[in-house]
mmCIF file of C-alpha atoms and ligand atoms in Angstrom:
data_model
loop_
_atom_site.group_PDB
_atom_site.id
_atom_site.type_symbol
_atom_site.label_atom_id
_atom_site.label_comp_id
_atom_site.label_asym_id
_atom_site.label_seq_id
_atom_site.Cartn_x
_atom_site.Cartn_y
_atom_site.Cartn_z
ATOM 1 C CA MET A 1256 -21.928 -8.339 -20.051
ATOM 2 C CA ARG A 1257 -18.994 -7.554 -21.811
ATOM 3 C CA ILE A 1258 -15.558 -6.426 -20.102
ATOM 4 C CA ALA A 1259 -12.480 -4.510 -20.948
ATOM 5 C CA VAL A 1260 -9.781 -4.865 -18.532
ATOM 6 C CA ALA A 1261 -6.760 -2.040 -18.518
ATOM 7 C CA GLY A 1262 -3.943 -2.972 -16.689
ATOM 8 C CA LEU A 1263 -2.779 -6.637 -16.102
ATOM 9 C CA GLY A 1264 -0.505 -6.164 -12.962
ATOM 10 C CA ASN A 1265 -1.125 -7.706 -9.365
ATOM 11 C CA VAL A 1266 -4.829 -7.134 -9.691
ATOM 12 C CA GLY A 1267 -5.591 -6.915 -13.074
ATOM 13 C CA ALA A 1268 -4.419 -10.397 -14.151
ATOM 14 C CA ALA A 1269 -5.991 -11.687 -11.174
ATOM 15 C CA VAL A 1270 -9.435 -10.332 -12.439
ATOM 16 C CA VAL A 1271 -9.270 -11.899 -15.734
ATOM 17 C CA ARG A 1272 -7.878 -15.255 -13.941
ATOM 18 C CA LEU A 1273 -10.910 -14.950 -11.417
ATOM 19 C CA LEU A 1274 -13.580 -14.620 -14.399
ATOM 20 C CA GLN A 1275 -12.094 -17.496 -16.078
ATOM 21 C CA MET A 1276 -11.777 -19.858 -12.930
ATOM 22 C CA ASN A 1277 -15.245 -18.937 -11.713
ATOM 23 C CA LYS A 1278 -17.287 -18.300 -14.859
ATOM 24 C CA ASN A 1279 -19.977 -21.343 -14.501
ATOM 25 C CA LEU A 1280 -20.541 -20.114 -10.431
ATOM 26 C CA LEU A 1281 -20.808 -16.568 -11.571
ATOM 27 C CA ILE A 1282 -23.286 -17.363 -14.392
ATOM 28 C CA ALA A 1283 -25.068 -19.221 -11.910
ATOM 29 C CA ARG A 1284 -25.615 -16.274 -9.564
ATOM 30 C CA GLY A 1285 -26.409 -14.028 -12.115
ATOM 31 C CA ALA A 1286 -23.693 -12.835 -13.869
ATOM 32 C CA ASP A 1287 -22.435 -13.748 -17.237
ATOM 33 C CA LEU A 1288 -19.135 -11.826 -17.382
ATOM 34 C CA THR A 1289 -16.856 -12.196 -20.324
ATOM 35 C CA VAL A 1290 -13.432 -10.285 -20.741
ATOM 36 C CA CYS A 1291 -13.139 -9.149 -24.408
ATOM 37 C CA ALA A 1292 -10.303 -6.854 -24.451
ATOM 38 C CA VAL A 1293 -7.430 -5.867 -22.398
ATOM 39 C CA SER A 1294 -4.706 -3.625 -22.275
ATOM 40 C CA ALA A 1295 -1.226 -2.812 -20.577
ATOM 41 C CA ARG A 1296 2.257 -1.549 -21.423
ATOM 42 C CA ASP A 1297 4.008 -4.622 -22.431
ATOM 43 C CA LYS A 1298 2.099 -7.466 -24.512
ATOM 44 C CA ALA A 1299 5.654 -9.562 -23.800
ATOM 45 C CA ILE A 1300 5.319 -9.572 -20.090
ATOM 46 C CA ALA A 1301 3.748 -13.243 -19.084
ATOM 47 C CA ARG A 1302 0.653 -12.748 -17.051
ATOM 48 C CA SER A 1303 -0.578 -15.241 -14.204
ATOM 49 C CA CYS A 1304 -3.943 -15.566 -16.540
ATOM 50 C CA ASP A 1305 -4.725 -16.731 -20.097
ATOM 51 C CA LEU A 1306 -5.176 -14.310 -22.751
ATOM 52 C CA SER A 1307 -5.094 -16.523 -25.408
ATOM 53 C CA SER A 1308 -9.330 -15.637 -26.530
ATOM 54 C CA VAL A 1309 -8.848 -11.933 -25.139
ATOM 55 C CA GLU A 1310 -7.951 -9.396 -27.661
ATOM 56 C CA TRP A 1311 -5.103 -7.040 -26.732
ATOM 57 C CA VAL A 1312 -5.415 -3.185 -27.197
ATOM 58 C CA ASP A 1313 -2.047 -1.297 -27.160
ATOM 59 C CA ASP A 1314 -3.511 1.824 -26.020
ATOM 60 C CA PRO A 1315 -5.655 1.923 -23.287
ATOM 61 C CA HIS A 1316 -7.603 4.910 -24.229
ATOM 62 C CA ALA A 1317 -9.222 2.417 -27.286
ATOM 63 C CA LEU A 1318 -11.169 0.916 -24.571
ATOM 64 C CA ALA A 1319 -13.004 3.294 -23.912
ATOM 65 C CA ALA A 1320 -14.376 3.998 -27.307
ATOM 66 C CA ARG A 1321 -14.942 0.626 -28.222
ATOM 67 C CA ALA A 1322 -19.031 -0.103 -28.838
ATOM 68 C CA ASP A 1323 -18.771 -3.517 -27.785
ATOM 69 C CA ILE A 1324 -17.749 -2.937 -24.448
ATOM 70 C CA GLU A 1325 -20.186 -2.005 -21.800
ATOM 71 C CA VAL A 1326 -17.884 -2.044 -18.574
ATOM 72 C CA VAL A 1327 -14.244 -0.575 -18.490
ATOM 73 C CA VAL A 1328 -12.085 -2.247 -15.684
ATOM 74 C CA GLU A 1329 -9.409 0.330 -14.562
ATOM 75 C CA VAL A 1330 -6.830 -1.052 -12.491
ATOM 76 C CA ILE A 1331 -3.602 0.651 -13.991
ATOM 77 C CA GLY A 1332 -3.584 3.022 -11.415
ATOM 78 C CA GLY A 1333 -2.560 6.849 -10.446
ATOM 79 C CA ALA A 1334 -4.273 9.929 -9.662
ATOM 80 C CA GLU A 1335 -3.784 11.446 -12.727
ATOM 81 C CA GLY A 1336 -2.878 10.462 -16.288
ATOM 82 C CA VAL A 1337 -4.011 7.601 -18.439
ATOM 83 C CA ALA A 1338 -6.271 6.114 -15.499
ATOM 84 C CA LEU A 1339 -8.412 9.394 -15.271
ATOM 85 C CA GLU A 1340 -7.921 9.736 -18.838
ATOM 86 C CA LEU A 1341 -9.718 6.437 -19.460
ATOM 87 C CA VAL A 1342 -12.307 6.221 -16.824
ATOM 88 C CA THR A 1343 -13.629 9.666 -17.867
ATOM 89 C CA ALA A 1344 -13.513 8.597 -21.364
ATOM 90 C CA ALA A 1345 -15.320 5.369 -20.705
ATOM 91 C CA LEU A 1346 -17.800 7.254 -18.565
ATOM 92 C CA ASN A 1347 -18.600 9.853 -21.511
ATOM 93 C CA ASN A 1348 -19.120 6.995 -23.728
ATOM 94 C CA GLY A 1349 -21.861 5.185 -22.206
ATOM 95 C CA LYS A 1350 -19.483 2.558 -20.337
ATOM 96 C CA HIS A 1351 -19.975 1.319 -16.342
ATOM 97 C CA VAL A 1352 -16.858 1.900 -14.581
ATOM 98 C CA VAL A 1353 -14.904 -0.634 -11.884
ATOM 99 C CA THR A 1354 -12.014 0.457 -10.295
ATOM 100 C CA ALA A 1355 -9.261 0.001 -7.500
ATOM 101 C CA ASN A 1356 -7.569 3.189 -7.597
ATOM 102 C CA LYS A 1357 -8.107 4.766 -4.388
ATOM 103 C CA ALA A 1358 -5.692 7.779 -5.291
ATOM 104 C CA MET A 1359 -7.984 8.710 -8.252
ATOM 105 C CA ILE A 1360 -11.480 8.549 -6.586
ATOM 106 C CA ALA A 1361 -10.014 10.167 -3.207
ATOM 107 C CA THR A 1362 -9.093 12.900 -5.356
ATOM 108 C CA HIS A 1363 -11.503 12.862 -8.804
ATOM 109 C CA GLY A 1364 -14.258 10.872 -6.936
ATOM 110 C CA ILE A 1365 -16.995 13.442 -6.931
ATOM 111 C CA ALA A 1366 -16.317 14.778 -10.579
ATOM 112 C CA LEU A 1367 -16.345 11.151 -11.987
ATOM 113 C CA ALA A 1368 -19.740 10.312 -9.775
ATOM 114 C CA LEU A 1369 -21.019 13.308 -11.088
ATOM 115 C CA LEU A 1370 -20.325 12.032 -14.711
ATOM 116 C CA ALA A 1371 -21.641 8.773 -13.987
ATOM 117 C CA GLU A 1372 -25.010 9.904 -12.478
ATOM 118 C CA THR A 1373 -25.437 12.263 -15.342
ATOM 119 C CA SER A 1374 -25.300 9.155 -17.700
ATOM 120 C CA ARG A 1375 -27.054 6.632 -15.704
ATOM 121 C CA LEU A 1376 -23.919 5.100 -15.251
ATOM 122 C CA GLN A 1377 -22.388 3.014 -12.387
ATOM 123 C CA LEU A 1378 -19.113 3.858 -10.937
ATOM 124 C CA SER A 1379 -18.007 1.359 -8.583
ATOM 125 C CA PHE A 1380 -14.829 1.198 -6.364
ATOM 126 C CA GLU A 1381 -15.177 -1.526 -3.738
ATOM 127 C CA ALA A 1382 -11.593 -2.642 -4.016
ATOM 128 C CA ALA A 1383 -10.143 0.944 -3.685
ATOM 129 C CA VAL A 1384 -10.583 0.491 0.128
ATOM 130 C CA CYS A 1385 -9.158 -2.689 1.826
ATOM 131 C CA GLY A 1386 -8.863 -4.704 -1.016
ATOM 132 C CA GLY A 1387 -11.616 -7.674 -0.659
ATOM 133 C CA VAL A 1388 -13.041 -6.591 2.588
ATOM 134 C CA PRO A 1389 -16.835 -5.444 1.744
ATOM 135 C CA THR A 1390 -16.061 -2.335 3.684
ATOM 136 C CA LEU A 1391 -17.869 0.251 1.038
ATOM 137 C CA LYS A 1392 -20.822 -2.455 0.688
ATOM 138 C CA ILE A 1393 -21.401 -2.677 4.573
ATOM 139 C CA LEU A 1394 -21.631 1.354 4.922
ATOM 140 C CA ARG A 1395 -23.613 2.048 1.408
ATOM 141 C CA GLU A 1396 -26.020 -1.099 1.732
ATOM 142 C CA GLY A 1397 -25.926 -2.687 4.841
ATOM 143 C CA LEU A 1398 -25.720 0.558 7.306
ATOM 144 C CA ALA A 1399 -27.692 2.687 5.215
ATOM 145 C CA ALA A 1400 -30.569 3.149 7.695
ATOM 146 C CA ASN A 1401 -28.062 4.459 10.106
ATOM 147 C CA ARG A 1402 -26.301 8.023 11.062
ATOM 148 C CA ILE A 1403 -22.785 7.030 11.528
ATOM 149 C CA SER A 1404 -20.718 8.584 14.009
ATOM 150 C CA SER A 1405 -17.305 7.190 13.644
ATOM 151 C CA VAL A 1406 -15.131 5.000 11.012
ATOM 152 C CA ARG A 1407 -11.679 4.365 12.793
ATOM 153 C CA GLY A 1408 -9.390 1.600 10.955
ATOM 154 C CA ILE A 1409 -6.125 0.418 10.470
ATOM 155 C CA LEU A 1410 -6.130 0.782 6.640
ATOM 156 C CA ASN A 1411 -2.653 -0.077 5.098
ATOM 157 C CA GLY A 1412 -1.165 -3.316 5.689
ATOM 158 C CA THR A 1413 2.407 -2.080 4.999
ATOM 159 C CA CYS A 1414 2.338 0.037 8.060
ATOM 160 C CA ASN A 1415 0.500 -2.458 10.279
ATOM 161 C CA TYR A 1416 3.066 -5.028 9.314
ATOM 162 C CA VAL A 1417 5.829 -2.723 10.094
ATOM 163 C CA LEU A 1418 4.630 -1.831 13.679
ATOM 164 C CA THR A 1419 3.709 -5.260 14.209
ATOM 165 C CA ARG A 1420 7.313 -6.694 13.815
ATOM 166 C CA MET A 1421 8.368 -3.511 15.817
ATOM 167 C CA ALA A 1422 6.529 -4.534 18.528
ATOM 168 C CA THR A 1423 6.897 -8.315 17.919
ATOM 169 C CA GLU A 1424 10.656 -8.837 16.952
ATOM 170 C CA GLY A 1425 11.644 -5.258 18.359
ATOM 171 C CA LEU A 1426 12.962 -4.071 15.286
ATOM 172 C CA ALA A 1427 14.039 -0.659 14.332
ATOM 173 C CA PHE A 1428 11.456 0.882 12.028
ATOM 174 C CA ASN A 1429 14.047 0.979 9.336
ATOM 175 C CA ALA A 1430 14.962 -3.295 9.755
ATOM 176 C CA ALA A 1431 11.161 -3.722 9.602
ATOM 177 C CA LEU A 1432 10.571 -2.110 6.602
ATOM 178 C CA ALA A 1433 13.170 -3.343 4.580
ATOM 179 C CA GLU A 1434 11.976 -7.032 5.787
ATOM 180 C CA ALA A 1435 8.336 -5.680 4.085
ATOM 181 C CA GLN A 1436 10.068 -4.677 0.756
ATOM 182 C CA ARG A 1437 12.033 -8.243 1.006
ATOM 183 C CA LEU A 1438 8.195 -10.003 1.231
ATOM 184 C CA GLY A 1439 6.530 -7.714 -1.182
ATOM 185 C CA TYR A 1440 4.335 -6.214 1.309
ATOM 186 C CA ALA A 1441 5.617 -2.394 0.455
ATOM 187 C CA GLU A 1442 6.744 -0.894 -2.676
ATOM 188 C CA ALA A 1443 10.488 0.089 -3.829
ATOM 189 C CA ASP A 1444 9.242 3.602 -2.800
ATOM 190 C CA PRO A 1445 7.031 3.183 0.336
ATOM 191 C CA ALA A 1446 6.411 6.923 1.106
ATOM 192 C CA ALA A 1447 2.592 6.845 0.208
ATOM 193 C CA ASP A 1448 2.084 3.864 2.874
ATOM 194 C CA ILE A 1449 4.588 4.914 5.447
ATOM 195 C CA ASP A 1450 3.688 8.713 5.248
ATOM 196 C CA GLY A 1451 0.338 8.127 5.748
ATOM 197 C CA HIS A 1452 -1.123 9.100 2.278
ATOM 198 C CA ASP A 1453 -2.853 5.711 1.035
ATOM 199 C CA THR A 1454 -4.359 5.798 4.522
ATOM 200 C CA ALA A 1455 -5.876 9.150 4.040
ATOM 201 C CA ASN A 1456 -7.308 8.495 0.335
ATOM 202 C CA LYS A 1457 -8.895 5.279 2.099
ATOM 203 C CA LEU A 1458 -10.294 7.438 4.812
ATOM 204 C CA ALA A 1459 -11.410 10.237 2.566
ATOM 205 C CA ILE A 1460 -13.572 7.715 0.716
ATOM 206 C CA LEU A 1461 -14.424 5.846 3.869
ATOM 207 C CA ALA A 1462 -15.603 9.471 5.140
ATOM 208 C CA ALA A 1463 -17.688 10.058 2.197
ATOM 209 C CA LEU A 1464 -19.751 7.113 2.271
ATOM 210 C CA ALA A 1465 -20.513 7.395 6.423
ATOM 211 C CA PHE A 1466 -20.916 11.014 6.888
ATOM 212 C CA GLY A 1467 -21.900 12.196 3.232
ATOM 213 C CA VAL A 1468 -18.923 14.615 2.797
ATOM 214 C CA ALA A 1469 -16.766 14.857 -0.541
ATOM 215 C CA PRO A 1470 -13.667 13.263 -0.504
ATOM 216 C CA ASN A 1471 -11.370 16.126 0.118
ATOM 217 C CA VAL A 1472 -7.840 14.200 1.007
ATOM 218 C CA ALA A 1473 -5.697 17.408 0.678
ATOM 219 C CA SER A 1474 -7.559 18.338 4.031
ATOM 220 C CA ILE A 1475 -6.775 15.293 6.070
ATOM 221 C CA PRO A 1476 -4.154 16.318 8.593
ATOM 222 C CA THR A 1477 -2.006 13.245 7.981
ATOM 223 C CA LYS A 1478 0.902 11.675 10.047
ATOM 224 C CA GLY A 1479 3.052 8.263 8.818
ATOM 225 C CA ILE A 1480 4.679 6.091 10.771
ATOM 226 C CA ARG A 1481 8.504 7.158 10.031
ATOM 227 C CA SER A 1482 8.769 8.849 13.447
ATOM 228 C CA VAL A 1483 7.750 5.944 15.495
ATOM 229 C CA THR A 1484 10.472 4.205 17.611
ATOM 230 C CA GLN A 1485 11.534 1.303 19.480
ATOM 231 C CA ALA A 1486 11.006 3.420 22.582
ATOM 232 C CA ASP A 1487 7.385 4.093 21.599
ATOM 233 C CA ILE A 1488 6.483 0.996 21.099
ATOM 234 C CA ARG A 1489 8.308 -0.051 24.426
ATOM 235 C CA GLU A 1490 6.061 2.288 26.279
ATOM 236 C CA ALA A 1491 2.817 1.744 24.667
ATOM 237 C CA ALA A 1492 4.330 -1.937 25.492
ATOM 238 C CA SER A 1493 4.417 -1.153 29.319
ATOM 239 C CA ARG A 1494 1.143 0.641 29.448
ATOM 240 C CA GLY A 1495 -0.761 -2.627 28.058
ATOM 241 C CA GLY A 1496 -0.967 -2.034 24.580
ATOM 242 C CA THR A 1497 0.420 -1.143 21.208
ATOM 243 C CA ILE A 1498 0.712 1.577 18.408
ATOM 244 C CA ARG A 1499 -0.817 1.225 15.093
ATOM 245 C CA LEU A 1500 -1.628 3.813 12.359
ATOM 246 C CA LEU A 1501 -5.089 4.619 12.112
ATOM 247 C CA GLY A 1502 -7.428 6.568 9.948
ATOM 248 C CA ILE A 1503 -10.187 8.039 11.956
ATOM 249 C CA GLY A 1504 -13.279 9.644 10.989
ATOM 250 C CA LYS A 1505 -16.039 11.453 13.419
ATOM 251 C CA ARG A 1506 -19.158 13.053 13.391
ATOM 252 C CA ASP A 1507 -20.428 14.974 16.662
ATOM 253 C CA GLN A 1508 -21.642 18.356 17.573
ATOM 254 C CA LEU A 1509 -19.041 20.055 16.742
ATOM 255 C CA GLY A 1510 -18.962 18.413 12.956
ATOM 256 C CA ILE A 1511 -16.708 16.240 11.064
ATOM 257 C CA THR A 1512 -13.483 15.542 11.601
ATOM 258 C CA GLN A 1513 -10.960 13.467 9.790
ATOM 259 C CA LYS A 1514 -7.086 12.598 10.262
ATOM 260 C CA VAL A 1515 -4.315 10.027 10.178
ATOM 261 C CA GLU A 1516 -1.840 9.474 12.822
ATOM 262 C CA PRO A 1517 -0.075 6.385 14.738
ATOM 263 C CA VAL A 1518 -2.102 6.068 17.912
ATOM 264 C CA PHE A 1519 -1.572 4.256 21.291
ATOM 265 C CA ILE A 1520 -4.156 1.259 21.318
ATOM 266 C CA PRO A 1521 -5.252 -0.197 24.590
ATOM 267 C CA ASN A 1522 -5.473 -3.841 25.282
ATOM 268 C CA GLY A 1523 -9.174 -4.844 24.628
ATOM 269 C CA ASP A 1524 -9.955 -2.065 21.992
ATOM 270 C CA PRO A 1525 -11.558 -4.325 19.166
ATOM 271 C CA LEU A 1526 -8.456 -2.738 16.910
ATOM 272 C CA PHE A 1527 -5.740 -4.249 19.390
ATOM 273 C CA GLY A 1528 -4.194 -7.774 18.136
ATOM 274 C CA ILE A 1529 -4.892 -6.618 14.541
ATOM 275 C CA ASN A 1530 -1.308 -8.110 13.528
ATOM 276 C CA GLY A 1531 0.597 -8.028 9.898
ATOM 277 C CA VAL A 1532 -0.812 -7.480 6.623
ATOM 278 C CA THR A 1533 -4.627 -7.144 7.598
ATOM 279 C CA ASN A 1534 -7.017 -4.363 8.011
ATOM 280 C CA ALA A 1535 -9.497 -3.699 10.050
ATOM 281 C CA ILE A 1536 -12.208 -1.081 10.379
ATOM 282 C CA GLN A 1537 -14.811 -0.056 13.469
ATOM 283 C CA ILE A 1538 -17.859 1.491 12.171
ATOM 284 C CA SER A 1539 -20.436 2.905 14.519
ATOM 285 C CA GLY A 1540 -23.866 3.437 13.492
ATOM 286 C CA ASP A 1541 -26.990 4.757 15.604
ATOM 287 C CA PHE A 1542 -29.184 2.032 15.135
ATOM 288 C CA ALA A 1543 -26.678 -1.278 14.357
ATOM 289 C CA GLY A 1544 -24.031 -0.254 17.195
ATOM 290 C CA ASP A 1545 -20.222 -0.989 16.781
ATOM 291 C CA ILE A 1546 -19.184 -3.676 13.527
ATOM 292 C CA LEU A 1547 -15.893 -4.504 13.015
ATOM 293 C CA VAL A 1548 -14.903 -5.706 9.975
ATOM 294 C CA GLN A 1549 -11.377 -7.350 9.401
ATOM 295 C CA GLY A 1550 -9.400 -9.384 6.502
ATOM 296 C CA PRO A 1551 -6.485 -8.962 3.812
ATOM 297 C CA GLY A 1552 -5.975 -5.541 2.702
ATOM 298 C CA ALA A 1553 -4.211 -6.045 -0.296
ATOM 299 C CA GLY A 1554 -3.088 -8.404 -2.948
ATOM 300 C CA GLY A 1555 -4.387 -9.441 -6.625
ATOM 301 C CA ASP A 1556 -6.812 -12.356 -5.775
ATOM 302 C CA VAL A 1557 -8.217 -10.189 -2.444
ATOM 303 C CA THR A 1558 -8.760 -6.937 -4.647
ATOM 304 C CA ALA A 1559 -9.636 -9.275 -7.613
ATOM 305 C CA SER A 1560 -12.812 -10.542 -5.446
ATOM 306 C CA ALA A 1561 -13.924 -6.903 -4.769
ATOM 307 C CA ILE A 1562 -13.730 -5.949 -8.070
ATOM 308 C CA VAL A 1563 -15.780 -8.864 -9.575
ATOM 309 C CA ALA A 1564 -18.546 -8.423 -6.875
ATOM 310 C CA ASP A 1565 -18.896 -4.810 -8.317
ATOM 311 C CA LEU A 1566 -19.309 -6.543 -11.592
ATOM 312 C CA VAL A 1567 -21.827 -8.456 -10.636
ATOM 313 C CA ASP A 1568 -23.786 -6.027 -8.958
ATOM 314 C CA ILE A 1569 -23.969 -4.288 -12.335
ATOM 315 C CA ALA A 1570 -24.718 -7.386 -14.103
ATOM 316 C CA ARG A 1571 -27.374 -8.267 -11.757
ATOM 317 C CA GLY A 1572 -28.972 -4.573 -12.474
ATOM 318 C CA HIS A 1573 -28.000 -3.404 -8.681
ATOM 319 C CA ARG A 1574 -27.306 0.292 -8.987
ATOM 320 C CA GLY A 1575 -26.617 2.873 -6.831
ATOM 321 C CA PHE A 1576 -24.964 6.177 -6.170
ATOM 322 C CA ALA A 1577 -21.243 5.875 -6.002
ATOM 323 C CA PHE A 1578 -20.759 7.642 -3.058
ATOM 324 C CA GLY A 1579 -24.257 6.502 -1.192
ATOM 325 C CA VAL A 1580 -25.899 9.482 -2.081
ATOM 326 C CA LEU A 1581 -26.392 11.965 -5.285
ATOM 327 C CA GLY A 1582 -23.034 13.477 -6.219
ATOM 328 C CA ALA A 1583 -24.190 16.919 -5.706
ATOM 329 C CA ASN A 1584 -26.011 16.389 -2.588
ATOM 330 C CA LEU A 1585 -22.367 15.717 -0.701
ATOM 331 C CA GLN A 1586 -21.243 18.363 1.586
ATOM 332 C CA LYS A 1587 -18.060 20.273 1.099
ATOM 333 C CA SER A 1588 -15.339 18.807 3.661
ATOM 334 C CA SER A 1589 -13.221 21.267 5.167
ATOM 335 C CA ASN A 1590 -11.939 19.247 8.235
HETATM 336 N N1 NAP B 2436 -2.007 -4.739 -5.220
HETATM 337 C C1 NAP B 2436 -2.975 -4.079 -4.535
HETATM 338 O O1 NAP B 2436 -2.732 -5.157 -3.640
HETATM 339 C C2 NAP B 2436 -4.234 -3.232 -4.451
HETATM 340 C C3 NAP B 2436 -4.852 -3.462 -3.726
HETATM 341 C C4 NAP B 2436 -6.103 -2.186 -3.591
HETATM 342 C C5 NAP B 2436 -6.264 -1.650 -5.098
HETATM 343 N N2 NAP B 2436 -5.055 -1.837 -5.555
HETATM 344 C C6 NAP B 2436 -5.036 -0.605 -6.762
HETATM 345 O O2 NAP B 2436 -5.047 -1.299 -7.972
HETATM 346 C C7 NAP B 2436 -4.355 -0.578 -9.351
HETATM 347 C C8 NAP B 2436 -3.357 -1.459 -9.663
HETATM 348 O O3 NAP B 2436 -2.617 -2.088 -8.746
HETATM 349 P P1 NAP B 2436 -1.709 -3.349 -9.058
HETATM 350 O O4 NAP B 2436 -1.170 -3.481 -7.754
HETATM 351 O O5 NAP B 2436 -2.043 -4.467 -10.126
HETATM 352 O O6 NAP B 2436 -0.621 -2.231 -10.102
HETATM 353 P P2 NAP B 2436 0.588 -3.287 -11.161
HETATM 354 O O7 NAP B 2436 1.025 -4.521 -10.463
HETATM 355 O O8 NAP B 2436 1.731 -1.932 -11.135
HETATM 356 O O9 NAP B 2436 -0.088 -3.157 -12.363
HETATM 357 C C9 NAP B 2436 0.049 -2.013 -13.102
HETATM 358 C C10 NAP B 2436 -0.649 -2.507 -14.026
HETATM 359 O O10 NAP B 2436 -0.924 -1.222 -15.055
HETATM 360 C C11 NAP B 2436 -0.491 -1.196 -16.391
HETATM 361 N N3 NAP B 2436 -0.244 0.234 -17.181
HETATM 362 C C12 NAP B 2436 0.534 0.954 -16.198
HETATM 363 N N4 NAP B 2436 0.821 2.446 -16.988
HETATM 364 C C13 NAP B 2436 0.452 1.887 -18.204
HETATM 365 C C14 NAP B 2436 -0.396 2.733 -19.148
HETATM 366 N N5 NAP B 2436 0.291 3.936 -19.199
HETATM 367 N N6 NAP B 2436 -0.878 2.302 -20.166
HETATM 368 C C15 NAP B 2436 -1.312 0.776 -20.363
HETATM 369 N N7 NAP B 2436 -1.198 0.070 -18.812
HETATM 370 C C16 NAP B 2436 -0.500 0.750 -18.249
HETATM 371 C C17 NAP B 2436 1.068 -1.921 -16.110
HETATM 372 O O11 NAP B 2436 1.356 -2.429 -17.476
HETATM 373 P P3 NAP B 2436 2.633 -3.665 -17.751
HETATM 374 O O12 NAP B 2436 2.203 -4.922 -16.708
HETATM 375 O O13 NAP B 2436 2.584 -4.026 -19.119
HETATM 376 O O14 NAP B 2436 3.979 -2.795 -17.174
HETATM 377 C C18 NAP B 2436 0.404 -3.253 -15.377
HETATM 378 O O15 NAP B 2436 -0.119 -4.127 -15.963
HETATM 379 C C19 NAP B 2436 -3.983 0.908 -8.241
HETATM 380 O O16 NAP B 2436 -4.787 1.653 -8.224
HETATM 381 C C20 NAP B 2436 -3.514 0.098 -6.776
HETATM 382 O O17 NAP B 2436 -4.014 1.428 -6.048
HETATM 383 C C21 NAP B 2436 -4.209 -2.251 -5.493
#
């Protein structure tokens, strides 16, 4: 299967490297995957992968038009702009798409899913939620027989790191955030993480798969961790618990609700003790019961693992609706 990779940053370079390092293993598992072309902004930047036998294309849009490409991997990022243009053009031109772009999927996922379905193409985005932890696969496939009543989780490693360090080291919020930035866990502009928007994007995608509602991130009440103080953390500890930023989606008799907020987690809760940059999600199904998945939620290698798993599915001919149901059958989500 011939692949183009758009974006060669943390994730894109790791995807190319993984495909090169594990080529034979992937062939043995039914997926002969070859990167034919790549694109990024600056050809002069050294990448952590071998590009000697790969064609460099200056304009990523050109990847969508190439007759020799079957799948476009979009790892540029951003809800709009080049990423959205490229993915839309690729689907219009008969290419499958694999992306890690949670902002784009949470905002434009329905339109893109409908486009893919119309053309009988695959749109896959396992890497958009919790990096290498195969959470969407669990919801879409492993739990396909269940009515899901809740998904709740620690979906942002940066926030979890900051809250962990505030609790274990007694650091103030700003000091813990500065440490996360120094260690490369937080962006130079950490607003999307700290203010809860990254968690809301991931929750919108999880809720679509769990409850069959269209992602509607604008309708999710979202509160980040900026206002969490040392006093809050100490108070939580005195009650035997801790504070974590959660994305929470629930279905009950009143309907489906979604929210993002810092929550008191008592000792004994499955999400207690999830520390540092780890992500964890608890899913409750009517027949499967409570399931907890956890693991590294960010980083080039772990995200590449999820992207290549999506590629393997396409190569094996395992296809499915992007959100688990026909795009046209997703209910409107108003929260
Ligand atoms: N990093 C993670 O842990 C992680 C985890 C899950 C999901 N994701 C998602 O994965 C995607 C990529 O993240 P990343 O961390 O790899 O980002 P990144 O390191 O910033 O890489 C972005 C890449 O896109 C290229 N690019 C940016 N604008 C471009 C343009 N206009 N035309 C062509 N190329 C362009 C950049 O080119 P240059 O290198 O030449 O500047 C760079 O190679 C995002 O959607 C992100 O949300 C990331």
